[in-house]
Amino acid sequence: MRLSAAGIELDAVSVGGLETCIQVPSWRLAFDLGRCPPSAARQRTVCFTHAHIDHMGGIATHLGLRDLWRMPPARYLVPGEYLEDVQALLALWRRLDRSELPAEIVPVAPGDVIELGRGRRVHVFRSFHRIPTVGYALERTRQKLRAELVGLPGEQIGAMRAAGEVITEEVCGIEVAFCGDTTAAVIDREPLVRRAKVLVLECTFLDEPGSHERALRSGHVDLGAIAERAELLEAVEAIVLTHFSARYHREQICGAIERTLPPELRARVQPLLSEPPWSHPRSDKVTA
Ligand SMILES: [Zn+2]
């Protein structure tokens, strides 16, 4: 589903336990590949948060599609803990597929900064899930017209430039942060999350009794935990909530957001609602 958050286009699908893939087309980058939507094959860089199947199961399809369409080798950022196994997985697929399927695998750890060129870099931070998990923050440095020159006529600015004056200044900011699967502790502990223009945050559970405990036990976020952190999220321009459990209908999600989140926070939140609704085979049990 295409959506726009604080002026940044995303192409996103995310249902807890089923699949997560958040594409940022302007970066030619995706977070996770639970299954690989064909459009995600266009994204050369894929930042994997952890190795649960609903976040990594689509890696072979991504490799295969890029090979089929003769695109340059993908670049996979993978938490270091999974490096050997991911290499072995891809080696098996190459054997099975009897093709080269080239890819660059970059092991990452919290604190790493990966330069992508043209003023773009990826920060890696720690998330808090049942298995080793990282989040990513996309930071971009760009040249902007100096604040005091905004609004001046174009000819005047042109003349200043011609006279050798510096008319731009460097601005730098976190455009998108994606936490993967995590508890809400990531909001408390990670400044990059709180500084992001767009925060893509999982919200596996809503607000029914016991959902907070269930979220903590399984390493996920519930809506109440986000409401409690409204103040910490003041600087974030747009929050996209993802990874809702497959048991919830869209009306339940929208209703819970309405009654749980304070209005000031709610105004900046958009839920990623899946279409068509997913049916959960056992509505009493969720594993994500
Ligand atoms: Zn997971």
Short mmCIF file of C-alpha atoms and ligand atoms in Angstrom, two decimals:
data_model
loop_
_atom_site.label_atom_id
_atom_site.label_comp_id
_atom_site.label_asym_id
_atom_site.label_seq_id
_atom_site.Cartn_x
_atom_site.Cartn_y
_atom_site.Cartn_z
CA MET A 1 0.00 0.00 0.00
CA ARG A 2 1.39 3.41 -1.01
CA LEU A 3 1.23 6.10 1.60
CA SER A 4 2.73 9.47 2.25
CA ALA A 5 4.03 10.42 5.72
CA ALA A 6 5.39 13.94 6.33
CA GLY A 7 6.00 14.21 2.59
CA ILE A 8 7.95 10.93 2.36
CA GLU A 9 6.47 8.22 0.14
CA LEU A 10 6.36 4.69 1.50
CA ASP A 11 5.15 1.46 -0.03
CA ALA A 12 4.31 -0.73 2.90
CA VAL A 13 2.78 -4.00 3.91
CA SER A 14 2.94 -5.30 7.47
CA VAL A 15 0.76 -7.77 9.33
CA GLY A 16 2.12 -9.41 12.47
CA GLY A 17 3.22 -12.99 11.86
CA LEU A 18 2.42 -12.84 8.14
CA GLU A 19 4.66 -10.36 6.38
CA THR A 20 6.44 -7.05 6.75
CA CYS A 21 8.09 -5.04 4.00
CA ILE A 22 8.41 -1.26 4.18
CA GLN A 23 9.78 0.31 1.02
CA VAL A 24 11.24 3.81 0.84
CA PRO A 25 11.38 4.27 -2.95
CA SER A 26 13.20 7.63 -2.78
CA TRP A 27 16.07 5.79 -1.11
CA ARG A 28 15.84 2.68 -3.31
CA LEU A 29 15.69 0.86 0.00
CA ALA A 30 13.39 -1.49 1.90
CA PHE A 31 13.13 -2.63 5.49
CA ASP A 32 12.58 -6.39 5.78
CA LEU A 33 11.17 -8.80 3.22
CA GLY A 34 8.60 -11.03 4.86
CA ARG A 35 7.39 -11.91 1.43
CA CYS A 36 8.80 -9.98 -1.47
CA PRO A 37 6.21 -7.83 -3.25
CA PRO A 38 7.43 -7.53 -6.88
CA SER A 39 7.83 -3.77 -6.41
CA ALA A 40 10.36 -4.43 -3.63
CA ALA A 41 12.73 -6.00 -6.16
CA ARG A 42 13.44 -2.43 -7.31
CA GLN A 43 14.94 -1.61 -3.92
CA ARG A 44 18.62 -2.38 -4.06
CA THR A 45 19.33 -2.02 -0.35
CA VAL A 46 17.37 -4.12 2.11
CA CYS A 47 17.81 -3.54 5.85
CA PHE A 48 16.85 -6.68 7.75
CA THR A 49 15.88 -6.18 11.37
CA HIS A 50 15.82 -9.85 12.43
CA ALA A 51 15.43 -13.31 11.00
CA HIS A 52 11.82 -14.21 11.78
CA ILE A 53 10.22 -15.63 8.65
CA ASP A 54 7.60 -12.87 8.41
CA HIS A 55 10.54 -10.42 8.08
CA MET A 56 13.06 -12.38 6.02
CA GLY A 57 11.15 -15.11 4.19
CA GLY A 58 11.11 -13.15 0.91
CA ILE A 59 14.90 -12.86 0.53
CA ALA A 60 15.14 -15.59 -2.13
CA THR A 61 12.36 -14.02 -4.21
CA HIS A 62 14.12 -10.65 -4.02
CA LEU A 63 17.38 -12.22 -5.21
CA GLY A 64 15.61 -14.13 -7.97
CA LEU A 65 13.62 -11.17 -9.28
CA ARG A 66 16.68 -8.90 -9.40
CA ASP A 67 18.53 -11.62 -11.28
CA LEU A 68 15.63 -12.16 -13.68
CA TRP A 69 15.37 -8.44 -14.39
CA ARG A 70 19.17 -8.10 -14.67
CA MET A 71 19.46 -5.52 -11.94
CA PRO A 72 22.69 -4.84 -10.01
CA PRO A 73 23.36 -7.15 -7.04
CA ALA A 74 21.33 -6.37 -3.95
CA ARG A 75 22.90 -5.07 -0.78
CA TYR A 76 21.56 -6.80 2.34
CA LEU A 77 22.19 -5.30 5.77
CA VAL A 78 21.91 -8.16 8.24
CA PRO A 79 22.48 -8.19 12.03
CA GLY A 80 25.87 -9.84 12.56
CA GLU A 81 24.35 -12.69 14.59
CA TYR A 82 22.65 -13.98 11.45
CA LEU A 83 25.49 -13.47 8.96
CA GLU A 84 26.67 -17.07 8.62
CA ASP A 85 23.18 -18.52 8.43
CA VAL A 86 22.04 -16.00 5.82
CA GLN A 87 25.16 -16.75 3.76
CA ALA A 88 24.40 -20.47 4.04
CA LEU A 89 20.76 -19.88 3.10
CA LEU A 90 21.72 -17.97 -0.03
CA ALA A 91 24.35 -20.58 -0.91
CA LEU A 92 21.62 -23.24 -0.78
CA TRP A 93 19.33 -21.21 -2.99
CA ARG A 94 22.14 -20.73 -5.51
CA ARG A 95 22.63 -24.49 -5.57
CA LEU A 96 18.94 -25.22 -5.89
CA ASP A 97 18.39 -22.51 -8.51
CA ARG A 98 21.62 -23.36 -10.32
CA SER A 99 22.46 -19.69 -10.75
CA GLU A 100 24.86 -17.18 -9.31
CA LEU A 101 22.35 -14.87 -7.65
CA PRO A 102 24.97 -12.31 -6.59
CA ALA A 103 24.39 -10.21 -3.48
CA GLU A 104 26.46 -8.12 -1.12
CA ILE A 105 25.82 -9.00 2.51
CA VAL A 106 26.81 -6.39 5.07
CA PRO A 107 26.85 -7.52 8.73
CA VAL A 108 25.67 -4.74 11.05
CA ALA A 109 25.57 -4.05 14.78
CA PRO A 110 24.00 -1.31 16.90
CA GLY A 111 26.01 1.91 16.58
CA ASP A 112 27.13 1.22 13.02
CA VAL A 113 26.73 3.87 10.33
CA ILE A 114 26.63 2.69 6.73
CA GLU A 115 27.29 5.30 4.05
CA LEU A 116 25.13 4.91 0.96
CA GLY A 117 26.57 7.93 -0.88
CA ARG A 118 24.98 11.21 -2.01
CA GLY A 119 24.59 12.41 1.56
CA ARG A 120 22.66 9.34 2.68
CA ARG A 121 23.59 7.10 5.56
CA VAL A 122 21.95 4.38 7.60
CA HIS A 123 22.30 4.29 11.38
CA VAL A 124 21.83 0.94 13.11
CA PHE A 125 20.33 0.82 16.59
CA ARG A 126 19.23 -1.85 19.00
CA SER A 127 15.60 -2.96 19.22
CA PHE A 128 14.15 -5.22 21.91
CA HIS A 129 12.55 -8.41 20.62
CA ARG A 130 12.69 -12.13 21.51
CA ILE A 131 15.66 -12.70 19.21
CA PRO A 132 18.51 -10.32 18.29
CA THR A 133 16.95 -7.39 16.45
CA VAL A 134 18.13 -4.03 15.21
CA GLY A 135 16.36 -0.93 13.93
CA TYR A 136 17.53 1.50 11.28
CA ALA A 137 17.44 5.29 10.89
CA LEU A 138 17.92 6.93 7.50
CA GLU A 139 19.83 10.17 7.73
CA ARG A 140 20.23 12.57 4.87
CA THR A 141 22.41 15.62 4.48
CA ARG A 142 21.37 18.07 1.83
CA GLN A 143 22.07 21.59 0.66
CA LYS A 144 19.28 24.04 1.36
CA LEU A 145 18.90 27.72 0.59
CA ARG A 146 20.16 29.70 3.60
CA ALA A 147 17.23 30.56 5.87
CA GLU A 148 17.77 34.32 5.58
CA LEU A 149 17.55 34.15 1.77
CA VAL A 150 14.21 32.35 1.62
CA GLY A 151 11.64 34.57 -0.10
CA LEU A 152 14.14 36.75 -1.97
CA PRO A 153 13.61 37.14 -5.75
CA GLY A 154 15.37 34.53 -7.89
CA GLU A 155 17.43 37.15 -9.77
CA GLN A 156 18.85 38.52 -6.54
CA ILE A 157 19.85 35.03 -5.36
CA GLY A 158 21.31 34.31 -8.80
CA ALA A 159 23.36 37.51 -8.60
CA MET A 160 24.65 36.59 -5.15
CA ARG A 161 25.69 33.17 -6.40
CA ALA A 162 27.40 34.73 -9.43
CA ALA A 163 29.28 37.06 -7.04
CA GLY A 164 30.65 34.01 -5.25
CA GLU A 165 28.50 34.19 -2.15
CA VAL A 166 27.54 30.99 -0.40
CA ILE A 167 23.78 30.78 -0.75
CA THR A 168 23.17 27.32 0.66
CA GLU A 169 23.69 25.63 3.98
CA GLU A 170 23.91 22.00 4.95
CA VAL A 171 20.92 20.50 6.73
CA CYS A 172 20.95 17.06 8.15
CA GLY A 173 18.13 15.01 9.61
CA ILE A 174 16.70 11.58 10.20
CA GLU A 175 14.07 11.07 7.51
CA VAL A 176 12.75 7.65 8.49
CA ALA A 177 13.33 5.34 11.45
CA PHE A 178 12.13 1.74 11.44
CA CYS A 179 12.34 -0.32 14.61
CA GLY A 180 11.43 -3.80 13.37
CA ASP A 181 9.82 -5.99 16.02
CA THR A 182 10.44 -4.54 19.46
CA THR A 183 8.98 -3.54 22.78
CA ALA A 184 8.25 0.14 23.39
CA ALA A 185 11.54 0.35 25.32
CA VAL A 186 13.12 1.35 22.02
CA ILE A 187 11.37 4.73 22.30
CA ASP A 188 12.86 5.28 25.77
CA ARG A 189 16.36 4.19 24.86
CA GLU A 190 16.97 5.31 21.29
CA PRO A 191 17.29 9.04 20.52
CA LEU A 192 17.32 8.37 16.74
CA VAL A 193 13.74 7.10 17.04
CA ARG A 194 12.60 10.25 18.82
CA ARG A 195 14.36 12.55 16.30
CA ALA A 196 12.96 10.93 13.16
CA LYS A 197 10.73 12.88 10.82
CA VAL A 198 8.80 9.67 10.10
CA LEU A 199 8.74 6.85 12.61
CA VAL A 200 7.55 3.46 11.41
CA LEU A 201 6.67 1.62 14.60
CA GLU A 202 5.17 -1.77 15.17
CA CYS A 203 1.98 -1.99 17.21
CA THR A 204 1.15 -5.68 17.32
CA PHE A 205 -1.42 -5.39 20.10
CA LEU A 206 -4.23 -2.93 20.76
CA ASP A 207 -5.77 -2.13 24.16
CA GLU A 208 -7.78 -5.15 25.28
CA PRO A 209 -7.18 -6.50 28.81
CA GLY A 210 -3.85 -8.28 29.08
CA SER A 211 -2.47 -6.87 25.83
CA HIS A 212 0.32 -4.97 27.59
CA GLU A 213 1.61 -8.10 29.34
CA ARG A 214 1.27 -10.13 26.17
CA ALA A 215 3.23 -7.49 24.25
CA LEU A 216 6.05 -7.49 26.80
CA ARG A 217 6.19 -11.30 26.87
CA SER A 218 6.43 -11.63 23.12
CA GLY A 219 8.67 -8.63 22.52
CA HIS A 220 6.12 -6.35 20.91
CA VAL A 221 4.39 -2.98 21.32
CA ASP A 222 0.82 -2.37 22.47
CA LEU A 223 -1.12 0.81 21.91
CA GLY A 224 -1.14 1.78 25.59
CA ALA A 225 2.67 1.73 25.69
CA ILE A 226 2.72 4.26 22.85
CA ALA A 227 0.15 6.48 24.59
CA GLU A 228 2.36 6.49 27.70
CA ARG A 229 5.25 7.81 25.61
CA ALA A 230 3.39 10.65 23.89
CA GLU A 231 5.78 13.25 25.32
CA LEU A 232 8.86 11.43 24.05
CA LEU A 233 7.38 11.40 20.57
CA GLU A 234 6.66 15.14 20.40
CA ALA A 235 9.32 15.88 17.77
CA VAL A 236 8.27 13.11 15.38
CA GLU A 237 6.25 14.55 12.50
CA ALA A 238 4.47 11.37 11.42
CA ILE A 239 4.11 7.97 13.04
CA VAL A 240 3.08 5.02 10.91
CA LEU A 241 1.81 2.15 13.04
CA THR A 242 2.39 -1.26 11.49
CA HIS A 243 2.47 -4.99 12.24
CA PHE A 244 -1.00 -5.20 13.79
CA SER A 245 -1.88 -8.74 14.71
CA ALA A 246 -3.79 -10.54 11.98
CA ARG A 247 -6.63 -11.08 14.45
CA TYR A 248 -7.72 -7.42 14.35
CA HIS A 249 -10.15 -5.93 11.89
CA ARG A 250 -9.51 -2.42 10.64
CA GLU A 251 -12.49 -1.04 12.60
CA GLN A 252 -11.01 -2.42 15.83
CA ILE A 253 -7.66 -0.81 15.04
CA CYS A 254 -9.14 2.60 14.24
CA GLY A 255 -11.44 2.47 17.29
CA ALA A 256 -8.60 1.59 19.65
CA ILE A 257 -6.41 4.39 18.30
CA GLU A 258 -9.28 6.83 18.78
CA ARG A 259 -9.84 5.94 22.44
CA THR A 260 -6.25 5.21 23.52
CA LEU A 261 -3.99 7.87 22.02
CA PRO A 262 -4.12 11.49 23.21
CA PRO A 263 -5.48 13.79 20.45
CA GLU A 264 -2.20 15.64 19.87
CA LEU A 265 -0.39 12.36 19.22
CA ARG A 266 -3.28 10.79 17.32
CA ALA A 267 -3.21 13.67 14.84
CA ARG A 268 0.26 12.53 13.71
CA VAL A 269 -0.48 8.81 13.63
CA GLN A 270 -1.57 6.77 10.66
CA PRO A 271 -2.21 3.04 10.95
CA LEU A 272 -1.10 0.75 8.15
CA LEU A 273 -4.29 -1.16 7.49
CA SER A 274 -4.00 -4.21 5.32
CA GLU A 275 -6.24 -4.76 2.34
CA PRO A 276 -7.98 -7.15 2.05
CA PRO A 277 -8.37 -8.06 5.76
CA TRP A 278 -6.32 -11.04 6.78
CA SER A 279 -8.09 -13.88 8.47
CA HIS A 280 -6.43 -15.51 11.40
CA PRO A 281 -7.03 -19.25 11.66
CA ARG A 282 -7.12 -19.13 15.46
CA SER A 283 -8.44 -15.89 16.79
CA ASP A 284 -7.45 -16.79 20.36
CA LYS A 285 -3.73 -17.15 19.66
CA VAL A 286 -1.22 -14.82 18.10
CA THR A 287 2.38 -15.61 17.36
CA ALA A 288 4.27 -12.84 15.70
ZN ZN B 1 9.65 -11.04 15.03
#
